[in-house]
Coordinates of C-alpha atoms in Angstrom, one line a residue:
M16 CA -116.2 51.4 156.8
I17 CA -117.1 48.6 154.4
N18 CA -120.8 48.0 154.0
R19 CA -121.0 44.3 153.5
K20 CA -124.7 44.0 154.1
K21 CA -126.0 45.6 150.9
K22 CA -127.8 43.0 148.9
K23 CA -126.6 44.5 145.7
N24 CA -123.1 43.5 146.6
G25 CA -124.1 39.8 145.9
L26 CA -121.7 37.0 146.7
T27 CA -117.9 37.1 147.2
V28 CA -116.2 33.7 146.7
V29 CA -112.8 33.4 148.3
I30 CA -110.5 30.5 147.2
L31 CA -107.6 29.8 149.6
A32 CA -104.5 28.8 147.7
A33 CA -101.5 30.0 149.7
G34 CA -100.0 26.7 150.9
L35 CA -96.7 25.0 150.0
G36 CA -98.1 21.6 149.0
T37 CA -95.1 19.8 150.4
R38 CA -96.8 16.4 150.5
L39 CA -97.0 16.5 146.7
G40 CA -93.2 16.3 146.6
A41 CA -91.4 17.3 143.4
L42 CA -94.7 18.4 141.8
T43 CA -94.7 21.6 143.9
K44 CA -91.0 22.3 144.0
D45 CA -91.3 24.9 141.3
R46 CA -95.0 25.8 141.2
P47 CA -97.8 26.6 143.6
K48 CA -99.9 23.6 144.8
A49 CA -103.0 25.1 143.1
L50 CA -101.2 24.8 139.7
T51 CA -100.6 21.1 140.0
P52 CA -102.1 19.5 136.9
V53 CA -104.9 17.0 137.3
Y54 CA -106.3 15.3 134.2
G55 CA -104.7 18.0 132.0
K56 CA -105.8 21.1 134.0
P57 CA -104.5 22.8 137.1
I58 CA -106.4 22.3 140.3
L59 CA -107.0 26.1 140.3
S60 CA -109.0 25.8 137.0
Y61 CA -111.5 23.4 138.7
A62 CA -111.7 25.8 141.7
L63 CA -112.5 28.8 139.5
S64 CA -115.0 26.9 137.5
L65 CA -116.9 25.9 140.7
A66 CA -116.8 29.5 141.9
R67 CA -118.3 30.8 138.7
L68 CA -121.2 28.3 139.0
L69 CA -122.2 30.0 142.1
N70 CA -122.9 33.3 140.2
P71 CA -120.7 35.5 142.4
K72 CA -120.3 39.2 142.2
K73 CA -116.6 38.7 142.9
I74 CA -114.0 35.9 143.0
V75 CA -110.9 36.4 145.2
V76 CA -107.9 34.0 145.2
V77 CA -105.5 34.2 148.1
G78 CA -102.0 33.1 147.2
G79 CA -98.7 32.8 149.0
Y80 CA -96.1 30.3 147.9
L81 CA -94.6 31.3 144.5
F82 CA -97.2 34.1 144.4
P83 CA -96.3 35.6 141.0
Q84 CA -96.9 32.3 139.3
L85 CA -100.3 31.9 140.9
E86 CA -101.3 35.5 140.2
A87 CA -100.4 35.1 136.5
A88 CA -102.3 31.9 136.3
V89 CA -105.4 33.4 137.9
H90 CA -105.4 36.3 135.5
A91 CA -105.0 34.0 132.6
L92 CA -107.8 31.7 133.7
D93 CA -110.2 34.4 134.9
P94 CA -109.2 38.0 134.2
K95 CA -112.0 39.4 136.5
A96 CA -110.8 37.5 139.5
V97 CA -109.0 39.4 142.3
V98 CA -105.7 38.0 143.6
V99 CA -104.3 38.9 147.1
E100 CA -101.1 37.7 148.8
N101 CA -100.6 36.2 152.2
K102 CA -97.0 37.2 152.6
N103 CA -96.7 35.2 155.9
F104 CA -98.1 32.0 154.3
Q105 CA -95.3 29.9 155.8
G106 CA -96.1 30.9 159.4
T107 CA -99.9 30.9 159.3
Q108 CA -103.0 28.8 158.6
R109 CA -105.9 29.3 156.2
M110 CA -107.7 31.6 158.7
A111 CA -104.9 34.2 158.2
S112 CA -105.2 33.9 154.4
L113 CA -108.9 34.7 154.6
L114 CA -108.2 37.7 156.8
V115 CA -105.8 39.0 154.2
A116 CA -108.8 39.1 151.8
K117 CA -111.2 40.7 154.2
D118 CA -111.3 44.2 152.5
E119 CA -112.3 42.5 149.2
I120 CA -115.3 40.8 150.8
L121 CA -118.6 42.5 149.9
G122 CA -122.0 41.0 150.5
D123 CA -122.3 37.3 151.3
L124 CA -119.1 35.2 151.7
A125 CA -118.4 31.7 150.4
V126 CA -114.9 30.3 151.0
F127 CA -113.3 27.0 150.2
D128 CA -109.8 25.5 149.8
G129 CA -108.0 25.7 146.5
D130 CA -106.8 22.2 146.6
Y131 CA -110.3 20.7 146.4
I132 CA -111.9 19.5 143.2
Y133 CA -115.7 19.3 143.2
H134 CA -118.2 17.7 140.9
R135 CA -120.6 20.2 139.3
S136 CA -123.5 18.6 141.1
V137 CA -122.0 19.8 144.4
A138 CA -122.2 23.4 143.2
D139 CA -125.9 22.9 142.3
K140 CA -126.6 21.6 145.8
I141 CA -124.6 24.3 147.5
Q142 CA -126.1 27.2 145.6
A143 CA -129.6 26.3 146.9
H144 CA -128.4 26.9 150.5
L145 CA -126.5 30.2 150.1
K146 CA -128.9 32.2 152.2
E147 CA -130.1 33.0 155.7
Q148 CA -127.4 31.7 158.1
M149 CA -123.8 30.5 158.5
K150 CA -123.5 27.0 156.9
I151 CA -120.9 24.4 156.5
F152 CA -121.2 21.7 153.8
C153 CA -120.7 18.1 154.7
T154 CA -121.2 14.4 154.1
E155 CA -122.1 11.6 156.5
E156 CA -120.9 9.0 154.0
E157 CA -117.5 7.4 153.9
H158 CA -115.6 7.1 150.6
P159 CA -113.5 4.1 149.7
F160 CA -110.7 6.1 148.2
V161 CA -111.1 9.7 149.4
Q162 CA -109.7 10.6 152.9
L163 CA -112.3 12.5 154.9
D164 CA -110.7 13.8 158.2
M165 CA -112.4 17.0 159.4
M166 CA -115.2 15.7 161.6
V167 CA -118.3 17.6 162.5
H168 CA -120.4 17.1 165.7
T169 CA -124.0 18.6 165.5
D170 CA -127.2 18.5 167.6
E171 CA -130.4 16.8 166.4
N172 CA -131.2 19.8 164.2
N173 CA -127.8 19.8 162.4
R174 CA -126.6 22.8 164.3
L175 CA -122.8 22.8 164.8
I176 CA -121.5 21.9 168.2
D177 CA -117.8 21.2 167.4
M178 CA -115.5 20.5 164.4
S179 CA -112.0 18.9 164.6
K180 CA -109.8 16.1 163.2
D181 CA -109.8 14.6 166.7
L182 CA -113.5 14.2 167.6
K183 CA -114.6 10.9 169.0
E184 CA -118.3 11.7 168.5
F185 CA -119.4 13.1 165.2
K186 CA -122.0 12.9 162.5
Y187 CA -120.4 14.4 159.4
Y188 CA -117.2 15.2 157.5
F189 CA -116.6 18.8 156.5
N190 CA -115.7 19.4 152.8
S191 CA -114.0 22.8 153.3
F192 CA -116.9 24.9 151.9
F193 CA -118.2 27.6 154.3
Y194 CA -120.9 30.1 153.7
C195 CA -121.6 33.3 155.7
P196 CA -124.4 35.8 154.9
A197 CA -123.5 39.4 154.6
R198 CA -125.2 40.3 158.0
L199 CA -122.8 38.0 159.8
V200 CA -119.5 38.4 157.9
D201 CA -118.2 41.1 160.3
V202 CA -119.2 38.9 163.2
Y203 CA -117.2 36.0 161.7
L204 CA -114.2 38.0 160.9
K205 CA -114.1 39.7 164.3
T206 CA -114.5 36.3 166.0
A207 CA -111.6 35.0 163.8
E208 CA -109.3 37.9 165.0
Q209 CA -110.3 37.2 168.6
T210 CA -109.5 33.5 168.1
I211 CA -106.1 34.3 166.6
R212 CA -105.3 36.4 169.6
R213 CA -106.3 33.5 171.9
L214 CA -104.7 30.6 170.0
G215 CA -102.0 32.3 168.0
I216 CA -101.8 33.1 164.3
H217 CA -99.7 29.9 163.6
K218 CA -102.4 27.6 165.1
T219 CA -105.8 29.2 164.2
H220 CA -107.6 27.4 161.4
L221 CA -110.7 28.5 159.5
E222 CA -112.7 25.9 161.4
D223 CA -111.7 27.3 164.8
A224 CA -113.4 30.6 164.2
I225 CA -116.5 28.8 162.8
V226 CA -116.8 26.7 166.0
E227 CA -116.2 29.8 168.1
C228 CA -119.1 31.5 166.4
A229 CA -121.3 28.6 167.2
K230 CA -120.2 28.5 170.9
N231 CA -120.9 32.3 171.1
G232 CA -124.5 31.7 170.0
T233 CA -124.5 32.2 166.3
E234 CA -126.3 29.3 164.6
V235 CA -124.1 27.4 162.2
L236 CA -126.0 24.8 160.2
A237 CA -124.4 21.7 158.8
V238 CA -125.8 20.9 155.3
P239 CA -125.4 17.3 154.2
L240 CA -124.6 16.8 150.5
G241 CA -124.8 13.1 150.2
H242 CA -122.1 11.0 148.6
P243 CA -118.8 12.9 148.6
R244 CA -118.3 13.9 145.0
W245 CA -115.1 15.9 145.7
I246 CA -111.5 15.3 146.6
E247 CA -108.8 17.2 148.3
V248 CA -105.6 16.8 146.4
D249 CA -103.0 16.8 149.2
N250 CA -100.6 14.0 148.2
Q251 CA -99.6 11.7 145.3
Q252 CA -102.2 9.1 146.2
E253 CA -105.1 11.6 146.2
L254 CA -103.8 13.0 142.9
A255 CA -104.1 9.5 141.4
V256 CA -107.6 9.1 142.8
A257 CA -108.6 12.6 141.4
E258 CA -107.3 11.6 138.0
K259 CA -109.4 8.4 138.1
M260 CA -112.6 10.2 139.3
I261 CA -112.4 12.8 136.6
A262 CA -111.6 10.2 133.9
E263 CA -114.7 8.4 134.8
D264 CA -116.9 11.5 134.5
P265 CA -114.9 14.3 132.7
R266 CA -118.0 16.4 131.9
G267 CA -119.0 16.3 135.6
Y268 CA -115.7 17.7 136.8
S269 CA -114.6 19.8 133.8
F270 CA -117.1 22.6 133.4

């Protein structure tokens, strides 16, 4: 049995990058979405840079679509990173991709989507909170150019109540970054497997298992990060916004 709770195991960062990226059109016809160039570098390069800023013991990238290309790129950008494959990427959500990597997770877990680009100041803020309890990282601010669509409802103490793209009442927007301390990783993964059995592997999202943990009594804290200095590159419009954001502060995004 894997002992995830040993402190010496440190932090495992998992980057989820298995998707097709169909909304980017021709840009992902012959390459994985995470290899889409933004301001001269693939999205994956920004993701790996963010992961390294968190001082992890291990970085794991989960691929799927055009996996050999992604695997080669990861090894070129960070030879120490581990790459695993979600062979059923076309029929599953991000939750299934994380479960593919479960045997690689030792110690604490941090996971985020591989199509996000974060400013380095976000890593500094996140790192200060990688302890004690499950946490999701959020903003309560709108952004004029960046679409924020995963809504978060909390109580007065910022403890998670619900999270969905369809909430009528909410306080924050989730930025895809989730933290789970070592003592709760098996709780989260077991909850994920139970949620998949209930909802189906095709419909279960990472957020569904987080919400289920909260409903089962595990405290999940929403941590506000202020102005959203990140962007999900999901379509051509967001790609153009990402290029502009990085051009205006290249040192802040290229680290």
